[in-house]
Amino acid sequence: MPGLVVFNRRWSIGSDDLPVPAMILVFLNSVWVIALVSMVIEVHMTDGWRGDCSGGFLWYPIMTIGLLALLTVNDVFIAVQSAKGGVFDKKARHNIPVLLYIRTALLVVETIWACSGCVLLNWKLRTSQCDSSDLVYTLLCVVVGSNMVVIFFTLLTLYMSFDSAGRTFTKFQNLQQNSADNSTSSEPTLRKLRDLHEEKWTSRVTAGFCCAALRKPSDKAVFNKIAILLADYFDNLDVVLSDFIAGMFLLRKQQKSAHADTVQQPTNDIYQYLSGMAISPRTKFLTLKDENMQSEFTCMLHFAEYALAAYGYQGQYFFYPAKACCRINICGRCRGCPSRQDERILVGDNCCQCQYAAITTCSPLSSEDDFIYGNYENKPNFPSYFVCLDHTYKKVVLCIRGTLSIRDALIDLQGDSTKLDDIHPSWKGHRGMVAAADNIFAELTEHQILESAFDRCPTSGYSLLVTGHSLGAGVAPIISFRLREKYPHLYCYAFSPPGGLLR
């Protein structure tokens, strides 16, 4: 559904997105009307609006009831009109802009009226005409305060649906429709539109990831990269957020329907679909009866435990909420404990060494002495990882953590491609994961971490193994290609790697 055009500006909502918000306002305004009518009747039967507090006060609730009635009628019309037609049938909702103009005027009046109510209540209280415990004063305070809350959330909704590039977008569309030579007359407007889109997405990404605590200019460049990617991707798409949400549900429904139709067709031999894959008599399953296959599968499960242990104590509480405390042994590790053991090389751990405790106790490590190095600072474009020794399979393990923090999510969002010329001239990779692999590779090389790990191997015959899950599974193959020249017998196990790029 194209964005709604009101006040000669495109907004980030569609004309078919209004039924639910309008009906919520109808419900709330109806509650206020009932409360006010009840109050008017109650005070009228008590003192006939002649008391010190209620005297001369009847006009305010009566006019408020009238204003709320007008708002309720207008919101009902908006809900009914917005529910008409299909997704792309804009003509069925052609009255929506007019109704929104009326609603805006009523919102201004409602705001002024609520503010005047606050002034009036304050004046009544200061002149000692009302007591704060008086029924009339209390009920009117509730009604005025409730109206203020509704006005606040209405203005917040307007702010969230505001599109800073909306006016330029509308101007560009008009130029395209009216100009015979779109390439020349609309080019300046198009450039301005692209700049506004980048500014808009930069502010959105910065606000959405304010907790990432990126203060350095080089760190904030991550926001700019993501904003440019999103601006380019959504540049010429006149769609709103509800379209993407509905599209994802409809796409999944269409996939299920297509799979069901395919299974029911008598001309094919597909039994069912498992995780999107067709199951037929030709499908080859894992044959665990074969000793070599079983051995390889057991090896994969063994190193999958490292990939899960890389999530640290947060991951343990997520995967095993009922027994995480029993799995992680942090006794004697706090800085205040006199029995604290010697510190291991794990950068970015907390005072109780919870990350180190989770890795060493929840992974297949034979002893804590086999832990070589770890970096859990979680800097921008630098996922957490650790290096250890596995004596069961005689491996030096480089394990990269998956997405767990906000900064990890920033790596995921850098979803455009970048060239991998040093690996293969025609290969491209996920920009964020390539940057993460480069940063880890640089630290490994600078501090000779892998060389130190091999020096601590008790016997010869050890080889390098790189593993990770999710984000770590995307970074692991890239860094494996970087290391393969020096470690030709390297293995890489990537569990649930990402499957695509935005461009």
Coordinates of C-alpha atoms in Angstrom, one line a residue:
M1 CA 0.0 0.0 0.0
P2 CA 1.5 3.4 -1.0
G3 CA 2.1 5.9 1.8
L4 CA -0.7 8.2 2.7
V5 CA -0.4 11.7 1.2
V6 CA -1.8 14.4 3.5
F7 CA -0.9 18.1 3.7
N8 CA 1.0 17.7 0.4
R9 CA 3.4 15.2 2.2
R10 CA 3.8 11.5 2.1
W11 CA 3.5 9.8 5.5
S12 CA 4.9 6.5 6.7
I13 CA 1.5 4.9 7.1
G14 CA -1.1 3.7 4.6
S15 CA -4.7 4.8 4.3
D16 CA -5.7 1.2 5.3
D17 CA -3.7 1.3 8.6
L18 CA -6.2 3.5 10.5
P19 CA -9.1 1.2 11.6
V20 CA -7.5 -0.1 14.8
P21 CA -6.1 3.3 16.0
A22 CA -9.4 5.0 15.2
M23 CA -11.4 2.4 17.1
I24 CA -9.1 2.7 20.1
L25 CA -9.8 6.4 20.2
V26 CA -13.5 5.8 19.8
F27 CA -13.4 3.5 22.8
L28 CA -11.5 5.9 24.9
N29 CA -13.6 8.9 24.0
S30 CA -16.7 7.0 24.7
V31 CA -15.4 6.1 28.2
W32 CA -14.7 9.8 28.8
V33 CA -18.2 10.8 27.6
I34 CA -19.9 8.2 29.9
A35 CA -17.7 9.4 32.8
L36 CA -18.6 13.1 32.2
V37 CA -22.3 12.4 31.8
S38 CA -22.3 10.4 35.0
M39 CA -20.5 13.2 36.8
V40 CA -22.9 15.9 35.5
I41 CA -25.9 13.9 36.7
E42 CA -24.3 13.1 40.1
V43 CA -23.4 16.8 40.8
H44 CA -26.8 18.0 39.5
M45 CA -28.6 15.6 41.9
T46 CA -26.3 16.6 44.8
D47 CA -26.1 20.4 44.8
G48 CA -27.6 21.4 41.4
W49 CA -24.3 22.9 40.4
R50 CA -24.6 25.7 43.0
G51 CA -21.8 24.6 45.4
D52 CA -18.6 26.5 46.0
C53 CA -16.7 24.2 43.7
S54 CA -19.3 23.2 41.1
G55 CA -20.9 26.6 40.8
G56 CA -20.4 28.1 37.4
F57 CA -18.6 25.0 36.3
L58 CA -21.3 23.3 34.3
W59 CA -20.3 24.8 31.0
Y60 CA -16.9 23.1 30.9
P61 CA -18.1 19.4 31.1
I62 CA -21.0 20.1 28.8
M63 CA -18.8 21.5 26.1
T64 CA -16.2 18.8 26.7
I65 CA -19.0 16.2 26.1
G66 CA -19.8 17.9 22.8
L67 CA -16.2 18.0 21.7
L68 CA -15.7 14.3 22.6
A69 CA -18.9 13.4 20.7
L70 CA -17.5 15.2 17.6
L71 CA -14.2 13.4 17.9
T72 CA -15.9 10.0 18.3
V73 CA -18.1 10.6 15.2
N74 CA -15.1 11.6 13.2
D75 CA -13.0 8.6 14.4
V76 CA -15.9 6.2 13.5
F77 CA -16.0 7.6 10.0
I78 CA -12.2 7.3 9.7
A79 CA -12.3 3.6 10.9
V80 CA -15.1 2.8 8.4
Q81 CA -13.5 4.5 5.5
S82 CA -10.1 3.1 6.2
A83 CA -11.5 -0.4 6.2
K84 CA -13.0 -0.1 2.8
G85 CA -11.5 -1.7 -0.4
G86 CA -8.5 -3.9 -0.9
V87 CA -4.8 -3.1 -0.3
F88 CA -4.3 -1.3 -3.6
D89 CA -7.8 0.1 -3.9
K90 CA -7.1 3.7 -3.0
K91 CA -10.2 5.0 -4.6
A92 CA -12.4 3.3 -2.0
R93 CA -10.6 5.3 0.7
H94 CA -10.5 8.7 -1.2
N95 CA -12.3 10.4 1.8
I96 CA -9.6 9.6 4.3
P97 CA -7.5 12.9 3.7
V98 CA -10.6 15.0 4.2
L99 CA -11.5 13.2 7.4
L100 CA -7.9 13.6 8.6
Y101 CA -8.0 17.3 8.0
I102 CA -11.1 17.5 10.1
R103 CA -9.4 15.3 12.8
T104 CA -6.4 17.6 12.8
A105 CA -8.5 20.6 13.4
L106 CA -10.4 18.8 16.2
L107 CA -7.1 17.7 17.7
V108 CA -5.9 21.4 17.9
V109 CA -9.2 22.3 19.6
E110 CA -9.0 19.4 21.9
T111 CA -5.5 20.3 23.0
I112 CA -6.4 24.0 23.6
W113 CA -9.5 22.8 25.5
A114 CA -7.6 20.4 27.7
C115 CA -5.0 23.1 28.5
S116 CA -7.8 25.5 29.4
G117 CA -9.2 22.9 31.7
C118 CA -5.9 22.6 33.5
V119 CA -5.8 26.4 33.9
L120 CA -9.4 26.5 35.2
L121 CA -8.8 23.7 37.7
N122 CA -5.7 25.4 38.9
W123 CA -7.6 28.7 39.3
K124 CA -10.4 27.0 41.3
L125 CA -7.9 25.4 43.6
R126 CA -5.8 28.5 44.2
T127 CA -8.9 30.7 44.9
S128 CA -10.0 28.1 47.6
Q129 CA -13.2 27.5 45.7
C130 CA -12.5 23.8 45.4
D131 CA -10.9 21.3 47.7
S132 CA -8.6 18.7 46.2
S133 CA -10.8 16.0 47.7
D134 CA -14.0 17.4 46.2
L135 CA -15.8 14.9 43.8
V136 CA -16.2 17.5 41.0
Y137 CA -12.5 18.5 41.2
T138 CA -11.3 14.9 41.3
L139 CA -13.4 13.7 38.4
L140 CA -12.5 16.7 36.2
C141 CA -8.8 16.2 36.9
V142 CA -9.2 12.6 35.8
V143 CA -10.9 13.5 32.6
V144 CA -8.5 16.4 31.8
G145 CA -5.5 14.2 32.6
S146 CA -6.9 11.3 30.5
N147 CA -7.4 13.6 27.6
M148 CA -3.8 14.8 27.9
V149 CA -2.6 11.2 27.8
V150 CA -4.6 10.5 24.7
I151 CA -3.4 13.7 23.0
F152 CA 0.2 12.8 23.9
F153 CA 0.0 9.3 22.3
T154 CA -1.8 10.8 19.3
L155 CA 1.1 13.3 18.8
L156 CA 3.6 10.5 19.4
T157 CA 1.9 8.5 16.6
L158 CA 2.1 11.5 14.3
Y159 CA 5.7 11.9 15.1
M160 CA 6.5 8.2 14.4
S161 CA 4.6 8.3 11.1
F162 CA 6.3 11.5 10.0
D163 CA 8.5 11.1 7.0
S164 CA 11.1 13.8 6.7
A165 CA 11.5 13.1 3.0
G166 CA 7.7 13.0 2.5
R167 CA 7.3 16.5 0.8
T168 CA 10.3 15.9 -1.5
F169 CA 9.0 12.4 -2.3
T170 CA 5.6 13.9 -3.3
K171 CA 7.2 16.6 -5.4
F172 CA 9.4 14.0 -7.2
Q173 CA 6.4 11.8 -8.0
N174 CA 4.5 14.9 -9.4
L175 CA 7.5 15.7 -11.6
Q176 CA 7.7 12.2 -12.9
Q177 CA 4.0 12.3 -13.8
N178 CA 4.0 15.7 -15.4
S179 CA 7.4 16.0 -17.0
A180 CA 8.1 14.6 -20.4
D181 CA 11.8 14.4 -19.7
N182 CA 12.1 12.9 -16.3
S183 CA 15.9 12.4 -16.4
T184 CA 16.7 16.1 -16.6
S185 CA 13.9 18.0 -14.7
S186 CA 13.7 15.7 -11.8
E187 CA 17.4 14.9 -11.3
P188 CA 18.0 17.7 -8.6
T189 CA 14.9 16.6 -6.7
L190 CA 16.0 13.0 -6.9
R191 CA 19.4 13.9 -5.4
K192 CA 17.8 15.8 -2.6
L193 CA 15.4 12.9 -2.0
R194 CA 18.3 10.5 -1.7
D195 CA 20.1 12.8 0.8
L196 CA 16.9 13.1 2.9
H197 CA 16.5 9.3 2.9
E198 CA 20.0 8.9 4.1
E199 CA 19.5 11.5 6.9
K200 CA 16.2 9.8 7.9
W201 CA 17.7 6.3 8.1
T202 CA 20.7 7.6 9.9
S203 CA 18.6 9.2 12.6
R204 CA 16.4 6.1 12.8
V205 CA 19.4 3.7 13.2
T206 CA 21.1 6.0 15.7
A207 CA 17.9 6.2 17.8
G208 CA 17.2 2.5 17.5
F209 CA 20.8 1.6 18.6
C210 CA 21.4 4.4 21.1
C211 CA 22.3 1.7 23.7
A212 CA 25.3 0.6 21.6
A213 CA 27.3 3.4 23.1
L214 CA 29.2 4.2 19.9
R215 CA 31.0 7.5 20.7
K216 CA 34.0 7.6 18.4
P217 CA 33.6 9.0 14.9
S218 CA 35.0 5.8 13.4
D219 CA 32.4 3.8 15.4
K220 CA 29.5 6.0 14.3
A221 CA 30.5 5.3 10.7
V222 CA 28.8 1.9 11.2
F223 CA 25.5 3.8 11.5
N224 CA 26.2 5.7 8.3
K225 CA 26.9 2.5 6.4
I226 CA 23.7 0.8 7.6
A227 CA 21.7 4.0 6.8
I228 CA 23.1 4.2 3.3
L229 CA 22.3 0.6 2.7
L230 CA 18.7 0.9 3.9
A231 CA 18.2 4.2 2.1
D232 CA 19.3 2.6 -1.2
Y233 CA 17.2 -0.4 -0.6
F234 CA 14.0 1.5 0.2
D235 CA 14.7 4.5 -2.0
N236 CA 12.1 4.0 -4.7
L237 CA 9.7 1.8 -2.8
D238 CA 6.5 3.6 -1.9
V239 CA 5.5 1.2 0.8
V240 CA 5.0 1.4 4.6
L241 CA 5.9 -0.8 7.6
S242 CA 2.5 -2.6 7.6
D243 CA 3.1 -3.7 4.0
F244 CA 6.3 -5.5 5.0
I245 CA 4.7 -7.2 8.0
A246 CA 1.7 -8.3 6.0
G247 CA 4.0 -9.3 3.1
M248 CA 6.0 -11.6 5.4
F249 CA 2.8 -13.3 6.6
L250 CA 1.4 -13.6 3.1
L251 CA 4.6 -14.9 1.7
R252 CA 4.8 -17.7 4.4
K253 CA 1.1 -18.5 3.7
Q254 CA 1.8 -18.7 0.0
Q255 CA 4.8 -21.0 0.6
K256 CA 2.7 -23.4 2.7
S257 CA -0.1 -23.4 0.1
A258 CA 2.4 -24.1 -2.7
H259 CA 4.0 -26.9 -0.7
A260 CA 0.6 -28.4 0.1
D261 CA -0.5 -28.2 -3.6
T262 CA 2.8 -29.8 -4.7
V263 CA 2.4 -32.7 -2.2
Q264 CA -1.2 -33.4 -3.3
Q265 CA -0.3 -33.6 -7.0
P266 CA -0.3 -37.2 -8.2
T267 CA 2.4 -36.6 -10.8
N268 CA 5.3 -36.2 -8.3
D269 CA 6.7 -38.4 -5.5
I270 CA 7.2 -35.7 -2.9
Y271 CA 6.0 -36.9 0.5
Q272 CA 6.3 -33.6 2.4
Y273 CA 8.5 -30.5 3.0
L274 CA 11.0 -30.4 5.9
S275 CA 12.3 -27.0 6.6
G276 CA 11.6 -26.0 3.0
M277 CA 13.3 -29.0 1.5
A278 CA 11.3 -31.6 -0.5
I279 CA 11.4 -35.1 0.9
S280 CA 11.2 -37.8 -1.8
P281 CA 12.5 -41.3 -2.4
R282 CA 15.7 -39.8 -3.8
T283 CA 16.3 -37.7 -0.6
K284 CA 19.6 -38.8 1.0
F285 CA 19.5 -38.8 4.8
L286 CA 22.4 -38.9 7.2
T287 CA 23.4 -42.6 7.6
L288 CA 24.6 -42.9 11.1
K289 CA 25.0 -46.7 10.7
D290 CA 28.1 -46.0 8.7
E291 CA 31.1 -45.7 11.1
N292 CA 32.8 -42.9 9.2
M293 CA 29.6 -40.9 9.0
Q294 CA 28.8 -41.5 12.7
S295 CA 32.3 -40.5 13.6
E296 CA 32.1 -37.2 11.6
F297 CA 28.7 -36.5 13.1
T298 CA 30.0 -37.1 16.6
C299 CA 32.9 -34.7 15.9
M300 CA 30.5 -32.0 14.7
L301 CA 28.4 -32.3 17.8
H302 CA 31.5 -32.1 19.9
F303 CA 32.6 -28.8 18.4
A304 CA 29.0 -27.5 18.4
E305 CA 29.3 -27.4 22.2
Y306 CA 32.1 -24.9 21.8
A307 CA 29.9 -22.7 19.5
L308 CA 27.2 -22.7 22.2
A309 CA 29.6 -22.2 25.0
A310 CA 30.9 -19.0 23.2
Y311 CA 27.6 -17.3 24.2
G312 CA 28.9 -17.1 27.7
Y313 CA 26.8 -16.9 30.8
Q314 CA 24.1 -15.0 29.0
G315 CA 23.7 -17.8 26.6
Q316 CA 23.6 -20.4 29.3
Y317 CA 20.7 -18.6 31.1
F318 CA 18.9 -18.5 27.7
F319 CA 19.5 -22.1 26.7
Y320 CA 19.2 -23.6 30.2
P321 CA 17.2 -21.1 32.4
A322 CA 16.4 -23.7 35.1
K323 CA 19.9 -25.0 35.6
A324 CA 22.3 -22.3 34.3
C325 CA 23.4 -21.5 37.9
C326 CA 24.4 -25.1 38.4
R327 CA 26.2 -25.4 35.1
I328 CA 28.3 -22.3 35.6
N329 CA 30.8 -22.5 38.5
I330 CA 31.9 -19.0 39.6
C331 CA 32.9 -19.8 43.1
G332 CA 36.2 -18.2 44.1
R333 CA 36.4 -16.0 41.0
C334 CA 35.1 -12.7 42.3
R335 CA 37.8 -10.0 42.9
G336 CA 36.8 -9.9 46.5
C337 CA 37.2 -13.6 47.1
P338 CA 40.5 -14.6 48.8
S339 CA 40.4 -18.0 47.2
R340 CA 40.2 -16.5 43.7
Q341 CA 42.2 -18.4 41.1
D342 CA 44.8 -16.9 38.8
E343 CA 43.3 -14.7 36.0
R344 CA 43.2 -16.2 32.6
I345 CA 43.6 -14.1 29.4
L346 CA 40.0 -13.2 28.7
V347 CA 39.7 -9.5 27.7
G348 CA 36.3 -7.9 28.5
D349 CA 35.1 -10.3 31.2
N350 CA 33.3 -9.0 34.3
C351 CA 34.6 -8.9 37.9
C352 CA 33.4 -12.4 38.6
Q353 CA 34.8 -13.9 35.4
C354 CA 31.4 -15.2 34.5
Q355 CA 32.3 -15.4 30.8
Y356 CA 35.4 -17.4 31.5
A357 CA 33.5 -19.7 34.0
A358 CA 30.7 -20.3 31.4
I359 CA 33.2 -21.2 28.6
T360 CA 35.4 -23.5 30.7
T361 CA 32.6 -25.3 32.4
C362 CA 30.1 -25.6 29.6
S363 CA 32.5 -26.5 26.8
P364 CA 34.4 -29.8 26.2
L365 CA 37.6 -28.4 27.6
S366 CA 39.6 -31.0 29.5
S367 CA 40.9 -28.4 32.0
E368 CA 41.1 -24.6 32.5
D369 CA 44.7 -24.7 31.4
D370 CA 43.6 -25.4 27.9
F371 CA 42.0 -22.0 27.6
I372 CA 44.5 -19.8 25.6
Y373 CA 42.9 -16.4 24.9
G374 CA 39.5 -14.7 24.6
N375 CA 38.2 -11.3 23.6
Y376 CA 34.8 -10.3 24.9
E377 CA 35.0 -6.5 24.7
N378 CA 32.5 -6.7 21.9
K379 CA 33.8 -3.6 20.0
P380 CA 32.1 -2.4 16.8
N381 CA 32.6 -4.9 14.0
F382 CA 34.5 -7.1 16.4
P383 CA 32.5 -10.1 17.7
S384 CA 33.6 -12.0 20.8
Y385 CA 35.8 -15.1 20.3
F386 CA 38.1 -17.4 22.2
V387 CA 41.0 -19.8 21.4
C388 CA 41.5 -23.0 23.3
L389 CA 43.0 -26.5 23.0
D390 CA 40.9 -29.6 22.4
H391 CA 42.8 -32.8 23.2
T392 CA 40.1 -35.2 22.2
Y393 CA 40.5 -34.4 18.5
K394 CA 43.9 -32.7 18.8
K395 CA 42.7 -29.3 17.6
V396 CA 43.4 -25.7 18.3
V397 CA 39.9 -24.3 18.4
L398 CA 39.1 -20.7 17.3
C399 CA 35.4 -20.2 18.2
I400 CA 33.5 -17.1 17.3
R401 CA 30.3 -16.1 19.1
G402 CA 27.0 -15.5 17.3
T403 CA 24.7 -12.5 17.6
L404 CA 24.0 -11.7 21.3
S405 CA 24.5 -7.9 21.8
I406 CA 23.3 -4.7 20.1
R407 CA 26.8 -4.3 18.5
D408 CA 26.5 -7.8 17.1
A409 CA 23.2 -6.8 15.5
L410 CA 25.0 -3.8 13.9
I411 CA 27.3 -6.3 12.2
D412 CA 24.3 -8.2 10.9
L413 CA 22.7 -5.1 9.5
Q414 CA 25.7 -4.3 7.3
G415 CA 24.1 -6.7 4.8
D416 CA 25.5 -5.4 1.5
S417 CA 28.4 -7.1 -0.3
T418 CA 32.1 -6.3 -0.5
K419 CA 34.7 -8.0 -2.7
L420 CA 37.1 -10.7 -1.4
D421 CA 39.8 -10.1 -3.9
D422 CA 42.5 -11.5 -1.6
I423 CA 40.6 -14.8 -1.4
H424 CA 39.1 -15.1 -4.9
P425 CA 38.6 -12.4 -7.5
S426 CA 35.0 -13.2 -8.2
W427 CA 33.9 -13.7 -4.6
K428 CA 31.8 -11.3 -2.4
G429 CA 30.9 -11.4 1.2
H430 CA 28.7 -9.8 3.8
R431 CA 30.3 -6.4 4.5
G432 CA 29.8 -6.6 8.3
M433 CA 31.1 -10.1 8.6
V434 CA 34.1 -9.5 6.3
A435 CA 35.0 -6.5 8.6
A436 CA 34.6 -8.7 11.7
A437 CA 36.8 -11.4 10.2
D438 CA 39.5 -8.8 9.3
N439 CA 39.5 -7.4 12.8
I440 CA 39.8 -10.8 14.4
F441 CA 42.5 -11.9 11.9
A442 CA 44.4 -8.7 12.6
E443 CA 44.4 -9.3 16.4
L444 CA 45.4 -13.0 16.0
T445 CA 48.3 -12.0 13.8
E446 CA 49.5 -9.0 15.9
H447 CA 49.6 -10.9 19.2
Q448 CA 50.5 -14.3 17.6
I449 CA 47.7 -16.0 19.5
L450 CA 47.5 -19.1 17.3
E451 CA 51.2 -19.5 17.4
S452 CA 51.1 -19.4 21.2
A453 CA 48.3 -22.0 21.2
F454 CA 50.3 -24.4 19.0
D455 CA 53.4 -23.9 21.3
R456 CA 51.3 -25.1 24.2
C457 CA 50.2 -28.3 22.5
P458 CA 51.5 -31.3 24.5
T459 CA 52.3 -33.3 21.4
S460 CA 52.6 -32.8 17.6
G461 CA 49.8 -33.5 15.2
Y462 CA 47.5 -30.7 16.3
S463 CA 45.7 -28.7 13.6
L464 CA 43.5 -25.6 13.5
L465 CA 39.7 -25.8 13.6
V466 CA 37.4 -22.7 13.3
T467 CA 33.8 -22.8 14.4
G468 CA 30.9 -20.6 15.2
H469 CA 27.1 -20.3 15.2
S470 CA 24.9 -17.7 13.5
L471 CA 27.0 -14.6 13.1
G472 CA 30.0 -16.6 14.1
A473 CA 29.2 -19.1 11.4
G474 CA 29.3 -16.3 8.8
V475 CA 32.6 -15.0 10.1
A476 CA 34.3 -18.4 10.5
P477 CA 34.5 -19.4 6.8
I478 CA 35.9 -15.9 5.8
I479 CA 38.6 -16.0 8.5
S480 CA 39.3 -19.7 7.6
F481 CA 40.2 -18.6 4.0
R482 CA 42.5 -16.0 5.5
L483 CA 44.3 -18.6 7.7
R484 CA 44.3 -21.5 5.2
E485 CA 47.5 -20.4 3.6
K486 CA 49.4 -20.8 6.9
Y487 CA 47.3 -23.7 8.2
P488 CA 46.5 -25.9 5.1
H489 CA 45.0 -28.7 7.2
L490 CA 42.4 -26.3 8.7
Y491 CA 38.8 -27.4 9.4
C492 CA 35.8 -25.2 9.6
Y493 CA 32.4 -26.1 11.1
A494 CA 29.8 -23.4 10.5
F495 CA 26.5 -24.0 12.4
S496 CA 23.4 -22.1 11.0
P497 CA 25.3 -19.6 8.8
P498 CA 23.5 -16.6 7.3
G499 CA 22.0 -17.3 3.9
G500 CA 21.8 -14.1 1.9
L501 CA 22.7 -10.4 1.3
L502 CA 20.6 -7.3 0.6
R503 CA 22.7 -6.4 -2.5

